[in-house]
Coordinates of C-alpha atoms in Angstrom, one line a residue:
Chain P
M1 CA 32.8 -22.5 92.1
A2 CA 33.1 -26.3 92.4
E3 CA 36.3 -28.1 92.9
P4 CA 38.4 -28.1 89.7
L5 CA 38.7 -31.5 87.9
I6 CA 42.4 -30.8 87.5
R7 CA 44.6 -28.2 89.2
L8 CA 48.2 -27.4 88.6
Q9 CA 50.1 -25.4 91.2
Q10 CA 53.4 -23.9 90.4
V11 CA 54.4 -26.6 88.0
T12 CA 57.9 -26.2 86.4
K13 CA 59.7 -27.8 83.6
S14 CA 63.2 -27.2 82.2
F15 CA 65.1 -28.5 79.3
G16 CA 68.7 -28.1 80.2
P17 CA 69.2 -24.4 80.9
V18 CA 65.9 -23.4 79.4
D19 CA 63.0 -22.9 81.8
V20 CA 59.9 -23.7 79.7
L21 CA 57.4 -23.6 82.5
K22 CA 58.2 -21.2 85.3
G23 CA 55.7 -22.1 88.0
V24 CA 52.4 -22.3 86.2
D25 CA 49.0 -22.4 87.9
F26 CA 46.2 -23.9 85.8
E27 CA 42.8 -25.4 86.4
A28 CA 40.0 -27.0 84.4
Y29 CA 36.5 -27.9 85.5
A30 CA 34.2 -30.8 84.7
G31 CA 31.5 -29.8 82.3
K32 CA 33.5 -26.8 81.1
V33 CA 35.7 -26.1 78.1
T34 CA 39.0 -24.3 79.0
A35 CA 41.1 -22.9 76.3
L36 CA 44.9 -22.8 76.6
V37 CA 46.3 -20.1 74.3
G38 CA 49.6 -18.5 73.8
D39 CA 52.1 -17.8 71.1
N40 CA 54.6 -20.4 69.8
G41 CA 57.1 -21.2 72.4
A42 CA 54.9 -20.1 75.3
G43 CA 54.9 -23.6 76.8
K44 CA 51.5 -24.9 75.8
S45 CA 52.8 -28.2 74.4
T46 CA 55.0 -28.7 77.4
L47 CA 52.1 -28.1 79.8
I48 CA 50.0 -30.6 77.9
K49 CA 52.8 -33.2 77.7
G50 CA 53.1 -33.0 81.4
L51 CA 49.3 -33.6 81.8
S52 CA 49.4 -36.6 79.5
G53 CA 52.3 -38.1 81.3
V54 CA 54.6 -38.0 78.2
Q55 CA 57.0 -35.6 79.8
P56 CA 56.5 -35.4 83.5
Y57 CA 56.9 -32.0 85.2
D58 CA 60.0 -31.2 87.2
G59 CA 58.2 -29.6 90.1
G60 CA 54.9 -28.4 91.4
V61 CA 51.7 -30.0 92.5
V62 CA 49.1 -31.7 90.3
S63 CA 45.7 -32.5 91.8
F64 CA 43.1 -34.6 89.9
E65 CA 39.6 -34.8 91.4
G66 CA 40.9 -33.2 94.5
R67 CA 43.7 -35.7 95.1
E68 CA 47.3 -35.1 94.5
V69 CA 48.7 -37.3 91.6
H70 CA 52.0 -37.8 90.0
L71 CA 51.7 -38.1 86.2
T72 CA 54.7 -40.2 85.1
N73 CA 53.6 -42.0 82.0
P74 CA 50.8 -41.9 79.4
R75 CA 49.2 -45.2 80.5
Q76 CA 48.8 -44.0 84.0
A77 CA 47.3 -40.7 82.9
S78 CA 45.0 -42.6 80.8
S79 CA 43.9 -44.9 83.6
L80 CA 43.1 -41.8 85.7
G81 CA 40.8 -40.6 82.9
I82 CA 43.1 -38.1 81.1
E83 CA 43.0 -38.6 77.3
V84 CA 44.8 -36.4 74.7
V85 CA 43.7 -36.1 71.1
Y86 CA 46.8 -35.1 69.3
Q87 CA 47.0 -33.0 66.2
D88 CA 48.0 -36.0 64.1
L89 CA 45.1 -37.9 65.7
A90 CA 46.9 -41.3 66.1
L91 CA 44.5 -43.3 63.9
C92 CA 45.5 -46.2 61.8
E93 CA 44.3 -45.6 58.3
N94 CA 44.2 -49.3 57.3
L95 CA 41.7 -50.1 60.1
D96 CA 38.1 -49.1 60.4
I97 CA 36.4 -46.8 62.9
V98 CA 35.6 -49.5 65.5
Q99 CA 39.0 -51.0 65.3
N100 CA 40.6 -47.6 65.8
M101 CA 38.4 -46.7 68.7
F102 CA 39.4 -49.9 70.5
L103 CA 43.1 -49.8 69.3
G104 CA 45.2 -51.4 72.0
R105 CA 42.2 -52.1 74.2
E106 CA 40.3 -54.7 72.2
E107 CA 37.6 -56.5 73.9
L108 CA 37.8 -60.3 73.9
K109 CA 35.3 -63.1 74.2
Q110 CA 36.8 -66.5 74.8
G111 CA 40.2 -65.2 73.7
T112 CA 39.1 -63.8 70.3
L113 CA 38.1 -60.3 69.4
D114 CA 34.5 -59.5 70.4
E115 CA 33.7 -57.5 67.3
A116 CA 29.9 -57.3 68.0
A117 CA 30.4 -55.9 71.5
M118 CA 33.1 -53.4 70.3
E119 CA 30.9 -52.2 67.5
F120 CA 28.0 -51.8 69.9
S121 CA 30.1 -49.8 72.3
A122 CA 31.6 -47.7 69.5
I123 CA 28.2 -46.8 68.2
K124 CA 26.9 -46.0 71.6
A125 CA 29.9 -43.7 72.3
L126 CA 29.4 -41.9 69.0
Q127 CA 25.6 -41.6 69.7
S128 CA 26.3 -40.1 73.1
L129 CA 28.0 -37.3 71.1
S130 CA 25.1 -37.1 68.7
V131 CA 27.5 -37.9 65.8
R132 CA 25.7 -37.9 62.5
T133 CA 28.5 -37.4 60.1
V134 CA 29.7 -41.0 60.1
K135 CA 27.6 -43.4 58.0
S136 CA 29.1 -46.7 59.0
V137 CA 31.4 -47.5 61.9
R138 CA 33.0 -50.1 59.6
Q139 CA 34.4 -47.6 57.2
K140 CA 38.1 -47.5 56.9
V141 CA 39.7 -44.4 58.4
S142 CA 41.5 -43.8 55.1
S143 CA 38.2 -43.0 53.6
L144 CA 37.2 -40.4 56.2
S145 CA 37.5 -36.6 56.0
G146 CA 39.6 -34.6 58.5
G147 CA 36.5 -33.7 60.5
Q148 CA 35.3 -37.3 60.6
R149 CA 38.7 -38.5 61.8
Q150 CA 38.6 -35.8 64.5
T151 CA 35.2 -37.2 65.5
V152 CA 36.6 -40.7 65.7
A153 CA 39.5 -39.6 67.8
I154 CA 37.2 -37.7 70.2
G155 CA 34.8 -40.6 70.3
R156 CA 37.6 -42.8 71.4
T157 CA 38.2 -40.7 74.4
V158 CA 34.6 -41.2 75.4
L159 CA 34.9 -44.9 74.9
R160 CA 37.9 -44.9 77.3
N161 CA 35.8 -43.3 80.0
A162 CA 37.9 -40.1 79.9
K163 CA 37.1 -37.5 82.5
L164 CA 39.4 -34.9 81.1
V165 CA 39.9 -34.6 77.3
I166 CA 42.7 -32.5 76.0
L167 CA 42.5 -31.5 72.3
D168 CA 45.6 -30.2 70.6
E169 CA 44.6 -27.8 67.7
P170 CA 41.4 -29.8 66.9
T171 CA 40.4 -27.6 64.0
A172 CA 43.8 -26.8 62.6
A173 CA 43.4 -28.6 59.3
L174 CA 39.7 -28.4 58.9
G175 CA 37.3 -26.5 56.6
V176 CA 34.5 -24.2 57.8
A177 CA 31.7 -26.8 58.0
Q178 CA 34.0 -29.4 59.6
T179 CA 35.3 -27.0 62.1
E180 CA 31.7 -26.2 63.1
Q181 CA 31.0 -30.0 63.5
V182 CA 34.1 -30.5 65.7
L183 CA 33.4 -27.5 67.9
N184 CA 29.8 -28.8 68.4
L185 CA 31.3 -32.1 69.4
V186 CA 33.6 -30.4 71.9
R187 CA 30.7 -28.6 73.4
R188 CA 28.8 -31.9 73.7
L189 CA 31.7 -33.5 75.5
A190 CA 31.5 -30.8 78.1
D191 CA 27.7 -31.0 78.3
N192 CA 28.1 -34.7 79.0
G193 CA 30.1 -33.7 82.1
L194 CA 33.6 -34.1 80.9
G195 CA 36.4 -31.6 81.5
V196 CA 37.8 -30.3 78.2
I197 CA 41.0 -28.4 77.5
I198 CA 41.6 -27.0 74.0
I199 CA 44.8 -25.8 72.7
S200 CA 44.2 -23.4 69.8
H201 CA 45.6 -20.6 67.8
N202 CA 42.2 -19.8 66.4
L203 CA 40.5 -17.2 68.7
A204 CA 37.3 -17.4 66.8
D205 CA 37.0 -21.0 67.8
V206 CA 38.0 -20.3 71.3
F207 CA 35.4 -17.6 71.8
Q208 CA 32.8 -19.8 70.2
V209 CA 33.2 -22.9 72.4
C210 CA 35.2 -22.1 75.5
D211 CA 34.1 -21.1 79.0
Y212 CA 37.5 -20.1 80.2
I213 CA 40.6 -18.8 78.5
S214 CA 44.0 -19.3 80.1
V215 CA 46.9 -17.5 78.5
L216 CA 50.5 -18.6 78.7
Y217 CA 53.3 -16.1 77.9
L218 CA 56.9 -17.3 78.0
G219 CA 56.3 -20.0 80.5
N220 CA 54.1 -17.9 82.8
M221 CA 50.3 -18.1 83.2
V222 CA 49.5 -14.4 82.6
A223 CA 45.7 -14.5 82.5
R224 CA 42.8 -16.7 83.3
L225 CA 39.7 -15.1 81.8
E226 CA 36.0 -15.9 81.6
T227 CA 35.1 -15.9 78.0
V228 CA 31.9 -13.9 78.5
K229 CA 33.8 -11.2 80.4
T230 CA 36.6 -10.6 78.0
T231 CA 37.3 -9.5 74.5
R232 CA 39.4 -10.7 71.6
D233 CA 41.6 -7.7 71.9
E234 CA 42.3 -8.3 75.5
V235 CA 43.2 -11.9 74.8
V236 CA 45.5 -10.9 72.0
A237 CA 47.2 -8.4 74.3
Y238 CA 47.9 -11.0 76.8
I239 CA 49.2 -13.5 74.2
T240 CA 51.6 -10.9 72.7
G241 CA 52.7 -9.7 76.1
T242 CA 51.5 -6.1 75.8
K243 CA 49.3 -6.6 78.8
V244 CA 50.6 -8.6 81.7
L245 CA 49.8 -10.2 85.0
E246 CA 46.3 -9.2 86.0
G247 CA 44.4 -11.2 88.5
V248 CA 46.5 -14.3 88.2
N249 CA 49.5 -15.7 90.1
E250 CA 48.3 -13.4 92.9
Chain T
M1 CA 37.7 -55.4 79.9
T2 CA 34.2 -54.3 80.8
N3 CA 35.5 -51.2 82.4
T4 CA 36.4 -49.8 79.0
L5 CA 32.7 -49.9 77.9
A6 CA 31.2 -46.6 77.1
K7 CA 29.3 -45.1 80.0
P8 CA 27.0 -42.6 78.4
T9 CA 27.0 -39.6 80.7
G10 CA 24.2 -37.5 79.2
N11 CA 20.7 -38.3 78.4
V12 CA 21.4 -40.9 75.8
S13 CA 18.8 -43.1 74.3
V14 CA 20.2 -46.1 72.4
D15 CA 18.1 -48.1 70.0
T16 CA 19.5 -51.5 70.7
S17 CA 17.6 -53.3 67.9
E18 CA 19.1 -51.0 65.4
L19 CA 22.5 -51.6 66.9
S20 CA 22.4 -55.4 66.8
S21 CA 21.2 -55.4 63.3
A22 CA 24.1 -53.1 62.4
G23 CA 26.3 -55.8 63.9
L24 CA 24.8 -58.4 61.7
T25 CA 25.3 -56.5 58.5
R26 CA 28.9 -55.8 59.5
T27 CA 29.7 -59.5 59.8
R28 CA 28.4 -60.2 56.4
R29 CA 30.1 -57.3 54.8
N30 CA 33.4 -58.0 56.5
I31 CA 33.6 -61.5 55.0
L32 CA 32.9 -60.2 51.5
S33 CA 35.1 -57.1 51.8
G34 CA 38.5 -57.1 50.3
I35 CA 37.7 -60.0 48.1
G36 CA 38.4 -58.1 44.9
E37 CA 42.1 -58.8 44.6
P38 CA 41.9 -62.5 45.4
V39 CA 39.2 -62.8 42.7
A40 CA 41.6 -61.3 40.2
L41 CA 44.3 -63.7 41.4
L42 CA 41.9 -66.6 41.0
G43 CA 41.1 -65.4 37.5
A44 CA 44.8 -65.4 36.6
L45 CA 45.1 -68.9 38.0
V46 CA 42.2 -70.1 35.9
V47 CA 43.7 -68.6 32.7
L48 CA 47.1 -70.2 33.4
I49 CA 45.5 -73.6 34.0
A50 CA 43.4 -73.3 30.8
I51 CA 46.5 -72.4 28.7
F52 CA 48.7 -75.1 30.2
S53 CA 45.9 -77.7 29.9
A54 CA 45.6 -76.8 26.2
L55 CA 49.4 -77.1 25.7
N56 CA 49.8 -80.4 27.4
P57 CA 47.0 -82.8 28.4
R58 CA 49.2 -84.2 31.1
F59 CA 49.0 -80.9 33.0
A60 CA 45.3 -81.3 34.0
T61 CA 45.6 -84.7 35.6
I62 CA 45.1 -85.7 39.2
T63 CA 48.7 -86.9 39.5
N64 CA 50.0 -83.6 38.3
L65 CA 47.7 -81.6 40.6
Q66 CA 49.0 -83.6 43.5
N67 CA 52.5 -83.0 42.3
V68 CA 51.9 -79.2 42.1
L69 CA 50.4 -79.1 45.6
N70 CA 53.3 -81.2 46.9
Q71 CA 55.7 -78.6 45.4
A72 CA 53.7 -75.7 46.7
S73 CA 53.5 -76.9 50.3
L74 CA 56.9 -75.7 51.5
P75 CA 56.7 -72.2 50.0
I76 CA 53.2 -72.0 51.5
I77 CA 54.6 -72.9 55.0
I78 CA 57.5 -70.4 54.6
G79 CA 55.0 -67.9 53.1
V80 CA 52.8 -68.0 56.3
G81 CA 55.8 -66.7 58.3
A82 CA 56.9 -64.3 55.6
T83 CA 53.4 -62.8 55.5
L84 CA 53.3 -62.3 59.2
V85 CA 56.7 -60.5 59.0
I86 CA 55.9 -58.4 55.9
L87 CA 52.5 -57.4 57.5
I88 CA 54.4 -55.5 60.2
G89 CA 56.5 -53.8 57.5
S90 CA 59.6 -55.9 58.2
I91 CA 61.3 -58.6 56.1
D92 CA 62.8 -62.0 57.0
L93 CA 65.6 -63.0 54.6
S94 CA 67.0 -65.7 56.9
V95 CA 64.7 -68.4 55.6
E96 CA 67.2 -70.4 53.6
G97 CA 69.9 -70.3 56.3
V98 CA 67.5 -71.4 59.0
M99 CA 66.2 -74.2 56.7
A100 CA 69.8 -75.4 56.1
A101 CA 70.6 -75.4 59.8
S102 CA 67.5 -77.3 60.8
G103 CA 67.6 -79.6 57.8
V104 CA 71.2 -80.8 58.5
A105 CA 70.4 -81.1 62.3
F106 CA 67.4 -83.2 61.4
V107 CA 69.1 -85.6 59.1
L108 CA 72.1 -86.1 61.5
M109 CA 69.8 -86.8 64.4
S110 CA 67.7 -89.3 62.4
A111 CA 68.7 -92.7 61.2
N112 CA 70.9 -91.9 58.2
T113 CA 73.5 -93.4 55.9
R114 CA 76.3 -91.8 57.9
G115 CA 75.3 -93.9 60.9
G116 CA 75.1 -92.1 64.2
Q117 CA 72.2 -92.4 66.6
D118 CA 68.5 -92.1 65.8
M119 CA 67.2 -89.6 68.4
G120 CA 63.6 -90.2 67.6
I121 CA 61.4 -87.3 68.5
W122 CA 64.4 -85.1 69.4
A123 CA 65.3 -85.2 65.7
F124 CA 62.2 -83.0 65.2
I125 CA 62.4 -80.9 68.4
V126 CA 66.0 -79.8 68.1
P127 CA 65.8 -78.5 64.5
L128 CA 62.6 -76.7 65.4
A129 CA 64.2 -75.2 68.5
L130 CA 67.1 -74.1 66.3
G131 CA 64.6 -72.3 64.1
I132 CA 63.0 -70.7 67.1
V133 CA 66.3 -69.5 68.5
L134 CA 67.5 -68.0 65.2
G135 CA 64.1 -66.3 64.8
A136 CA 64.2 -65.0 68.3
A137 CA 67.7 -63.7 67.7
N138 CA 66.4 -61.9 64.6
G139 CA 63.6 -60.4 66.5
L140 CA 65.6 -59.3 69.5
I141 CA 68.5 -57.8 67.5
Y142 CA 65.9 -56.0 65.3
T143 CA 63.9 -54.5 68.2
L144 CA 66.5 -54.0 70.9
L145 CA 69.4 -52.8 68.8
K146 CA 67.1 -51.1 66.3
V147 CA 68.9 -52.6 63.3
P148 CA 66.7 -52.8 60.2
S149 CA 65.3 -56.3 59.8
F150 CA 66.7 -56.5 56.3
I151 CA 70.2 -56.3 57.7
V152 CA 69.7 -58.6 60.7
T153 CA 68.0 -61.3 58.8
L154 CA 70.5 -61.1 55.9
G155 CA 73.2 -61.8 58.5
M156 CA 71.1 -64.5 60.1
W157 CA 70.8 -66.2 56.7
F158 CA 74.6 -66.7 56.6
I159 CA 74.8 -67.6 60.3
G160 CA 72.2 -70.4 59.7
F161 CA 74.1 -71.4 56.6
G162 CA 77.4 -71.4 58.6
I163 CA 75.8 -73.6 61.3
A164 CA 74.6 -76.0 58.6
T165 CA 78.1 -76.1 57.0
I166 CA 79.8 -76.9 60.4
L167 CA 77.2 -79.5 61.3
Y168 CA 77.5 -81.1 57.8
G169 CA 81.2 -81.4 58.0
T170 CA 83.1 -83.1 55.2
D171 CA 81.5 -86.6 55.2
A172 CA 79.4 -88.1 52.5
Y173 CA 75.9 -86.9 51.7
P174 CA 73.6 -88.2 54.5
E175 CA 70.5 -89.9 53.4
L176 CA 67.5 -90.8 55.6
T177 CA 67.2 -94.5 55.9
N178 CA 63.7 -94.6 57.4
E179 CA 61.3 -94.9 54.5
T180 CA 58.3 -93.7 56.6
L181 CA 60.1 -90.4 56.9
T182 CA 61.2 -90.1 53.3
Q183 CA 57.7 -91.0 51.9
W184 CA 55.5 -89.1 54.4
A185 CA 55.4 -85.7 52.6
A186 CA 54.3 -87.0 49.2
K187 CA 52.0 -89.7 50.5
I188 CA 48.4 -89.2 49.5
E189 CA 45.8 -89.0 52.2
L190 CA 42.2 -88.2 51.2
G191 CA 43.4 -87.3 47.7
L192 CA 46.1 -84.8 48.6
P193 CA 49.7 -85.1 49.8
N194 CA 50.3 -85.1 53.6
V195 CA 52.6 -82.1 53.4
F196 CA 49.9 -80.1 51.7
W197 CA 47.4 -80.9 54.4
L198 CA 50.0 -79.6 56.9
A199 CA 50.5 -76.4 54.9
A200 CA 46.8 -75.8 54.5
A201 CA 46.2 -76.3 58.2
L202 CA 48.9 -73.7 59.0
V203 CA 47.4 -71.3 56.6
I204 CA 44.0 -71.7 58.1
V205 CA 45.3 -71.3 61.7
A206 CA 47.3 -68.2 60.7
A207 CA 44.3 -66.7 58.9
L208 CA 42.1 -67.2 61.9
V209 CA 44.7 -65.7 64.3
L210 CA 45.1 -62.7 62.0
R211 CA 41.4 -62.1 61.8
Y212 CA 40.1 -62.9 65.3
T213 CA 42.9 -62.1 67.8
R214 CA 44.6 -59.1 69.3
F215 CA 47.8 -60.5 67.7
G216 CA 46.3 -60.0 64.3
R217 CA 44.9 -56.6 65.1
A218 CA 48.3 -55.5 66.4
A219 CA 50.0 -56.8 63.2
L220 CA 47.8 -54.5 61.1
A221 CA 48.3 -51.5 63.4
I222 CA 52.0 -51.9 63.6
G223 CA 52.3 -52.4 59.9
N224 CA 50.4 -49.1 59.3
N225 CA 52.2 -47.0 61.9
E226 CA 54.1 -48.5 64.9
D227 CA 54.2 -45.2 66.7
I228 CA 50.4 -45.1 66.8
A229 CA 50.3 -48.7 67.9
R230 CA 52.8 -48.0 70.7
A231 CA 51.0 -44.8 71.8
N232 CA 47.8 -46.8 72.2
G233 CA 49.5 -49.3 74.5
M234 CA 50.1 -52.1 72.0
P235 CA 53.0 -54.4 72.8
V236 CA 55.0 -53.5 69.7
R237 CA 58.3 -55.1 70.7
K238 CA 56.7 -58.3 72.0
H239 CA 54.7 -58.6 68.8
K240 CA 57.7 -58.2 66.6
V241 CA 59.8 -60.7 68.5
T242 CA 56.9 -63.2 68.5
T243 CA 56.5 -62.7 64.7
F244 CA 60.1 -63.5 64.0
I245 CA 60.0 -66.5 66.3
I246 CA 57.0 -67.9 64.4
A247 CA 58.8 -67.2 61.1
G248 CA 61.9 -68.9 62.4
A249 CA 60.0 -71.9 63.6
L250 CA 58.2 -72.3 60.2
S251 CA 61.6 -72.0 58.4
G252 CA 62.9 -74.7 60.7
L253 CA 59.8 -76.9 59.9
A254 CA 60.4 -76.3 56.2
G255 CA 64.0 -77.4 56.6
I256 CA 62.8 -80.7 58.1
L257 CA 60.2 -81.2 55.5
A258 CA 62.5 -80.4 52.6
T259 CA 65.0 -82.9 54.0
M260 CA 62.2 -85.5 54.1
Q261 CA 61.1 -84.7 50.6
M262 CA 64.7 -85.0 49.3
G263 CA 65.4 -88.1 51.3
G264 CA 68.6 -86.5 52.6
T265 CA 70.2 -83.1 52.9
S266 CA 73.2 -80.9 52.5
N267 CA 73.8 -77.4 53.7
H268 CA 72.2 -76.2 50.4
I269 CA 68.8 -77.6 51.2
G270 CA 67.1 -74.2 51.4
E271 CA 68.3 -72.8 48.2
G272 CA 65.7 -71.1 46.0
Y273 CA 62.9 -71.1 48.5
L274 CA 63.2 -67.5 49.6
F275 CA 63.0 -66.2 46.1
L276 CA 60.0 -68.2 45.3
T277 CA 58.2 -67.2 48.5
L278 CA 58.7 -63.5 48.7
P279 CA 57.3 -62.8 45.2
A280 CA 54.4 -65.1 46.0
V281 CA 53.6 -63.0 49.1
V282 CA 53.7 -59.8 47.0
I283 CA 51.7 -61.2 44.1
G284 CA 49.2 -62.4 46.7
G285 CA 48.7 -58.7 47.5
T286 CA 50.4 -58.3 50.9
A287 CA 52.0 -54.9 50.7
L288 CA 55.8 -54.7 51.4
S289 CA 55.1 -51.4 53.3
G290 CA 53.1 -53.4 55.8
G291 CA 49.6 -53.2 57.2
K292 CA 47.8 -54.8 54.3
G293 CA 47.5 -58.4 53.2
G294 CA 47.0 -61.9 54.6
V295 CA 48.0 -65.5 54.5
L296 CA 45.2 -66.6 52.2
R297 CA 46.5 -64.3 49.6
T298 CA 49.9 -65.7 50.0
F299 CA 48.5 -69.2 49.6
L300 CA 47.0 -68.1 46.2
G301 CA 50.3 -66.4 45.3
V302 CA 52.3 -69.6 45.9
I303 CA 49.8 -71.8 44.0
L304 CA 50.0 -69.3 41.1
L305 CA 53.7 -69.4 40.9
T306 CA 54.0 -73.1 41.3
V307 CA 51.4 -73.7 38.6
L308 CA 53.4 -71.4 36.4
N309 CA 56.7 -73.3 37.0
N310 CA 55.0 -76.7 36.6
G311 CA 53.1 -75.6 33.5
L312 CA 56.2 -74.2 31.8
V313 CA 58.0 -77.5 32.3
L314 CA 55.1 -79.5 30.9
A315 CA 54.7 -77.1 28.0
G316 CA 58.2 -78.1 27.0
V317 CA 59.8 -74.7 27.6
S318 CA 63.5 -75.1 27.6
P319 CA 65.0 -74.8 31.1
N320 CA 67.3 -72.2 29.6
F321 CA 64.3 -70.0 28.9
Q322 CA 62.2 -71.0 31.8
S323 CA 63.9 -69.0 34.5
A324 CA 63.9 -65.9 32.4
L325 CA 60.3 -66.4 31.4
S326 CA 59.0 -66.9 34.9
G327 CA 61.0 -63.9 36.0
A328 CA 59.4 -61.8 33.3
I329 CA 56.0 -63.0 34.2
L330 CA 56.7 -62.2 37.8
V331 CA 57.6 -58.6 37.1
V332 CA 54.4 -58.2 35.0
A333 CA 52.3 -59.8 37.7
I334 CA 53.8 -57.5 40.4
V335 CA 53.3 -54.4 38.3
A336 CA 49.7 -55.5 37.7
A337 CA 49.1 -56.3 41.3
A338 CA 50.5 -53.0 42.5
W339 CA 49.0 -50.9 39.7
S340 CA 46.0 -49.6 41.7
Q341 CA 48.2 -48.2 44.4
R342 CA 51.3 -47.3 42.4
G343 CA 51.1 -43.7 43.7
R344 CA 51.6 -44.6 47.4
L345 CA 53.6 -47.9 47.1
R346 CA 56.5 -47.5 49.5
I347 CA 58.7 -50.4 48.9
A348 CA 61.7 -49.5 51.2
K349 CA 61.0 -49.4 54.9

């Protein structure tokens, strides 16, 4: 197997006396979708917040593209190519798709906004994901459906030259058809060569789109499974703690 | 910024001709979009003008039009700053205090009936700087100490008023002795009063800045949701402080101009301006919740209210009724303007 895009070794994080991450190993590969599953309180969000630089880890080693890095703030993580799509999506409803995709990173021409270039790049980024659900990139986000908003948020990560895209519950609030669209989009991100990490409670989604499944249980990584070689029941057993420590943390 | 351009990683074919044509249609649509409300506003203006013209033939004369625009200019200038502030979901109540401080500073530093020294250009620079300092204080206290702008600027209103009162002292009412200054504002150039040209220029500059710069984009994003703006790396605090500085400077400018229009000043020079300007901003269609609106709308809102006041006077409405009547019309206008979004209008923020 190739070098992982991102590798966490024995990362730890505590909040006061509570050890949320107790020495977690985790890796994700370029071109692959890795699921991060676990029950509430298992430490998924804390793991992701460390990766995005929002809440740096207390200890452990993080390697990105083979080099050791210290993720200390979101801007730095973003400049490395790590982008997170949060559940609440972080889109401004009063702005249109292009304006949202370039939010905080507007392109300028002679000091003024270069709308034509931004629109061009936005369309190109959406086309690279074969997005067909969005009619006009000048629609206001307030007029978009949940699936379309998710599409815009994912498209924004492409625009920012992300190498690793982390999706927090990308299908949580979506209907059946929209979930399908977003999962296709996720698959295409990986097919385009990006590393993708998905946090999800929905095992149907996970089995449909992910290559690997990593299971967190009370701050420990209890399993790292290849989707094709495991079953739903096995994953559930790891999530609920009825089956522990097999082939990881060896 | 070219490094943020999309780098398609798969086999992507992009039809460039289609893309550039999409860009063209966008430009056209963008200019036309959001014109609905201003059209309704213009309609209301036309109706008012028609009614007042019918009631008194003197209403629809060039002289009266020039008079209306002269009266509207200061609220327009203040309204530009107020719009920038309201767009980010904040409020600036310090206008009248800042006007008083800068107005009194201006008159005392110019040739006036109290004597003293004529400081020339400094008579303009110092009052403007006073406005900038008070505005910066607003912005810094608001952002650094996280005090609601409503509270900070309410306090600054009285700080400004206090500065004006101290500067004013107990001597006689100071009047400007330089007639060039006292007559500049109302003087007609190319058919319109000087002060209106100045106000119009400020509106145009602000409209362009809002539409075509990062500052403008940040204003809309912060007004919608400042957490999102911050998460995307926008300089939220800097934007807020800058906005309050601009508002302070414009209030300072308004203090100078009001003094020039009156030919002199007291510490009460700013009275009444805030409560003409804020309703005008709202009637124009800038949402108090932030993220929606613009200075051109405020311009129309001010003109509408000024025409209303002027028309009521010319229609012979007794001053006793006038204030109640214009208040009632205001309420009706605001309800009408906000009707389409009454469900999600969040006034307090």
